[in-house]
Tab-separated table of N, CA and C in Angstrom:
chain	number	residue	atom	x	y	z
S	1	MET	N	151.278	117.946	130.029
S	1	MET	CA	152.874	117.816	129.906
S	1	MET	C	152.580	116.131	129.589
S	2	LYS	N	153.303	116.102	128.552
S	2	LYS	CA	153.861	114.825	128.268
S	2	LYS	C	155.449	114.463	128.266
S	3	VAL	N	155.975	113.465	128.767
S	3	VAL	CA	157.419	112.960	129.012
S	3	VAL	C	157.903	111.776	127.713
S	4	HIS	N	158.890	111.863	127.320
S	4	HIS	CA	160.116	110.982	126.357
S	4	HIS	C	160.770	110.625	126.868
S	5	VAL	N	161.051	109.427	126.685
S	5	VAL	CA	162.188	108.732	126.951
S	5	VAL	C	163.187	108.268	126.262
S	6	ASP	N	164.043	108.615	125.720
S	6	ASP	CA	165.085	108.678	124.115
S	6	ASP	C	166.034	107.102	124.621
S	7	GLN	N	165.654	106.034	123.777
S	7	GLN	CA	165.968	104.673	124.328
S	7	GLN	C	167.457	104.770	123.911
S	8	GLN	N	167.905	105.380	122.934
S	8	GLN	CA	169.321	105.412	122.331
S	8	GLN	C	170.535	106.293	123.636
S	9	ARG	N	169.698	107.273	124.382
S	9	ARG	CA	170.426	107.933	125.308
S	9	ARG	C	170.327	107.410	126.397
S	10	CYS	N	169.347	106.793	127.109
S	10	CYS	CA	169.267	106.125	128.419
S	10	CYS	C	170.400	105.168	128.744
S	11	GLN	N	170.755	105.020	129.826
S	11	GLN	CA	172.216	104.163	130.162
S	11	GLN	C	171.843	103.234	130.947
S	12	GLY	N	170.570	103.616	131.723
S	12	GLY	CA	169.989	102.932	132.893
S	12	GLY	C	170.644	103.176	134.423
S	13	HIS	N	170.510	104.527	134.484
S	13	HIS	CA	171.204	105.037	135.660
S	13	HIS	C	170.194	104.995	136.726
S	14	THR	N	168.712	105.043	136.649
S	14	THR	CA	167.770	104.648	137.305
S	14	THR	C	167.406	105.664	138.335
S	15	LEU	N	167.740	106.893	138.011
S	15	LEU	CA	167.565	108.128	138.556
S	15	LEU	C	166.456	108.356	138.716
S	16	CYS	N	165.799	108.446	137.711
S	16	CYS	CA	164.512	108.778	137.140
S	16	CYS	C	163.600	108.151	137.819
S	17	ALA	N	163.894	106.651	137.674
S	17	ALA	CA	162.862	106.017	138.749
S	17	ALA	C	162.452	105.815	140.166
S	18	MET	N	163.968	106.404	140.918
S	18	MET	CA	164.066	106.702	141.927
S	18	MET	C	163.503	108.134	142.592
S	19	ILE	N	163.358	108.926	141.558
S	19	ILE	CA	162.997	110.251	142.061
S	19	ILE	C	161.354	110.328	141.564
S	20	ALA	N	160.853	109.420	140.606
S	20	ALA	CA	159.631	109.523	140.237
S	20	ALA	C	158.800	107.942	139.744
S	21	PRO	N	158.748	107.419	140.880
S	21	PRO	CA	158.626	105.821	140.890
S	21	PRO	C	157.031	106.057	140.119
S	22	GLN	N	156.135	106.677	140.370
S	22	GLN	CA	155.294	106.613	139.760
S	22	GLN	C	154.694	106.735	138.516
S	23	SER	N	155.934	107.510	137.515
S	23	SER	CA	155.946	107.861	136.139
S	23	SER	C	156.845	107.036	135.252
S	24	PHE	N	157.965	106.306	135.755
S	24	PHE	CA	159.007	105.701	135.366
S	24	PHE	C	158.947	104.131	135.459
S	25	GLU	N	158.887	103.170	134.292
S	25	GLU	CA	159.549	101.670	135.060
S	25	GLU	C	160.902	101.253	134.205
S	26	LEU	N	161.435	100.637	134.814
S	26	LEU	CA	163.044	100.146	134.710
S	26	LEU	C	162.385	98.647	133.855
S	27	SER	N	163.175	98.539	132.766
S	27	SER	CA	163.419	97.475	132.268
S	27	SER	C	163.862	96.462	132.517
S	28	ASP	N	163.336	94.972	132.919
S	28	ASP	CA	164.399	94.338	133.430
S	28	ASP	C	165.368	93.585	132.990
S	29	ILE	N	165.611	94.169	131.720
S	29	ILE	CA	166.745	93.383	130.760
S	29	ILE	C	167.836	94.435	130.862
S	30	ASP	N	167.922	95.615	130.633
S	30	ASP	CA	168.768	96.349	130.783
S	30	ASP	C	168.682	97.682	131.816
S	31	GLY	N	167.902	97.724	132.399
S	31	GLY	CA	167.487	98.632	133.526
S	31	GLY	C	167.204	100.150	132.466
S	32	HIS	N	166.728	100.043	131.518
S	32	HIS	CA	166.556	101.449	130.718
S	32	HIS	C	165.229	101.716	131.187
S	33	SER	N	165.029	102.997	131.397
S	33	SER	CA	163.801	103.503	131.803
S	33	SER	C	162.535	103.701	130.716
S	34	SER	N	161.330	103.963	130.971
S	34	SER	CA	160.518	103.912	129.945
S	34	SER	C	159.074	104.532	130.742
S	35	PRO	N	158.644	105.774	130.386
S	35	PRO	CA	157.467	106.182	131.050
S	35	PRO	C	156.585	105.107	131.070
S	36	LEU	N	155.392	105.388	132.355
S	36	LEU	CA	154.164	104.768	132.504
S	36	LEU	C	153.035	105.108	131.753
S	37	GLY	N	153.457	106.350	131.753
S	37	GLY	CA	152.234	106.716	130.300
S	37	GLY	C	152.779	108.137	129.915
S	38	GLU	N	152.586	108.260	128.861
S	38	GLU	CA	152.750	109.429	127.943
S	38	GLU	C	152.254	110.886	128.769
S	39	ALA	N	151.245	110.989	129.220
S	39	ALA	CA	150.824	112.118	129.691
S	39	ALA	C	150.769	111.918	131.055
S	40	VAL	N	151.676	113.156	131.674
S	40	VAL	CA	151.894	113.133	133.328
S	40	VAL	C	150.716	113.504	134.008
S	41	PRO	N	150.463	113.003	134.905
S	41	PRO	CA	149.322	113.512	135.698
S	41	PRO	C	149.579	114.981	136.621
S	42	SER	N	148.852	115.610	137.128
S	42	SER	CA	149.267	116.992	137.688
S	42	SER	C	149.880	116.612	139.096
S	43	ASP	N	149.655	115.848	139.436
S	43	ASP	CA	150.208	115.439	140.639
S	43	ASP	C	151.561	115.107	141.003
S	44	GLN	N	151.991	114.321	139.671
S	44	GLN	CA	153.565	113.689	139.201
S	44	GLN	C	154.480	114.740	138.534
S	45	GLN	N	153.941	115.812	138.147
S	45	GLN	CA	155.084	116.498	137.370
S	45	GLN	C	156.135	117.553	138.085
S	46	GLU	N	156.054	117.748	139.109
S	46	GLU	CA	157.333	118.326	139.865
S	46	GLU	C	158.227	117.317	139.967
S	47	GLN	N	157.856	116.021	140.321
S	47	GLN	CA	158.822	114.933	140.314
S	47	GLN	C	159.392	114.432	139.079
S	48	VAL	N	158.594	114.754	138.043
S	48	VAL	CA	159.322	114.336	136.685
S	48	VAL	C	160.073	115.196	135.990
S	49	ARG	N	159.708	116.928	136.608
S	49	ARG	CA	160.923	117.704	136.037
S	49	ARG	C	161.843	117.608	136.879
S	50	GLU	N	161.858	117.164	138.106
S	50	GLU	CA	163.359	116.683	138.717
S	50	GLU	C	164.107	115.666	138.069
S	51	ALA	N	163.206	114.517	137.716
S	51	ALA	CA	163.587	113.923	137.207
S	51	ALA	C	164.426	114.114	135.814
S	52	VAL	N	163.730	114.811	134.805
S	52	VAL	CA	164.440	115.222	133.923
S	52	VAL	C	165.644	115.948	134.004
S	53	HIS	N	165.839	116.424	135.040
S	53	HIS	CA	167.141	117.555	135.357
S	53	HIS	C	168.249	116.765	136.217
S	54	SER	N	167.757	115.327	136.677
S	54	SER	CA	168.825	114.909	137.387
S	54	SER	C	169.336	113.254	136.045
S	55	CYS	N	168.680	113.307	134.917
S	55	CYS	CA	169.042	112.502	134.005
S	55	CYS	C	170.354	112.687	133.454
S	56	PRO	N	171.648	112.031	133.893
S	56	PRO	CA	173.020	112.489	133.467
S	56	PRO	C	173.128	112.434	131.937
S	57	GLU	N	172.615	111.456	131.064
S	57	GLU	CA	172.384	111.792	129.601
S	57	GLU	C	171.365	112.672	129.176
S	58	ARG	N	170.488	113.167	129.361
S	58	ARG	CA	169.631	113.822	129.564
S	58	ARG	C	168.854	113.368	128.106
S	59	ALA	N	168.397	111.978	128.580
S	59	ALA	CA	167.436	111.286	127.884
S	59	ALA	C	165.887	111.357	127.951
S	60	ILE	N	165.430	112.047	128.970
S	60	ILE	CA	164.385	112.526	129.282
S	60	ILE	C	163.882	114.107	128.802
S	61	THR	N	162.891	114.220	127.996
S	61	THR	CA	162.234	115.125	127.614
S	61	THR	C	160.691	115.700	127.949
S	62	LEU	N	160.352	116.677	128.245
S	62	LEU	CA	159.217	117.275	128.275
S	62	LEU	C	158.582	117.907	127.143
S	63	ALA	N	157.236	117.486	126.907
S	63	ALA	CA	156.569	118.913	126.326
S	63	ALA	C	155.106	118.939	126.650
S	64	GLU	N	154.980	120.498	126.488
S	64	GLU	CA	153.481	120.713	127.009
S	64	GLU	C	152.277	120.872	126.287
C-alpha cells in the first residue's frame, strides 16, 4: 500500500499525524502533513486507513 498527501488540499488539521504518528510528519512552517515514506508498512496500514477517513479535506489517498 502506498500513501500520498495532496499538498494543495492539506490544511494542516494534524489529525493524520495524531492517528498515525509513525506514518506522517508535520511541517514546522505551516503544519501541513507529508508521509514519512511512500510505502506503508503492514503494521501501520490500519492506522493510515483511519487517517485517510479522518482527513476533513480528503487530502490523503491510498493506492494498492
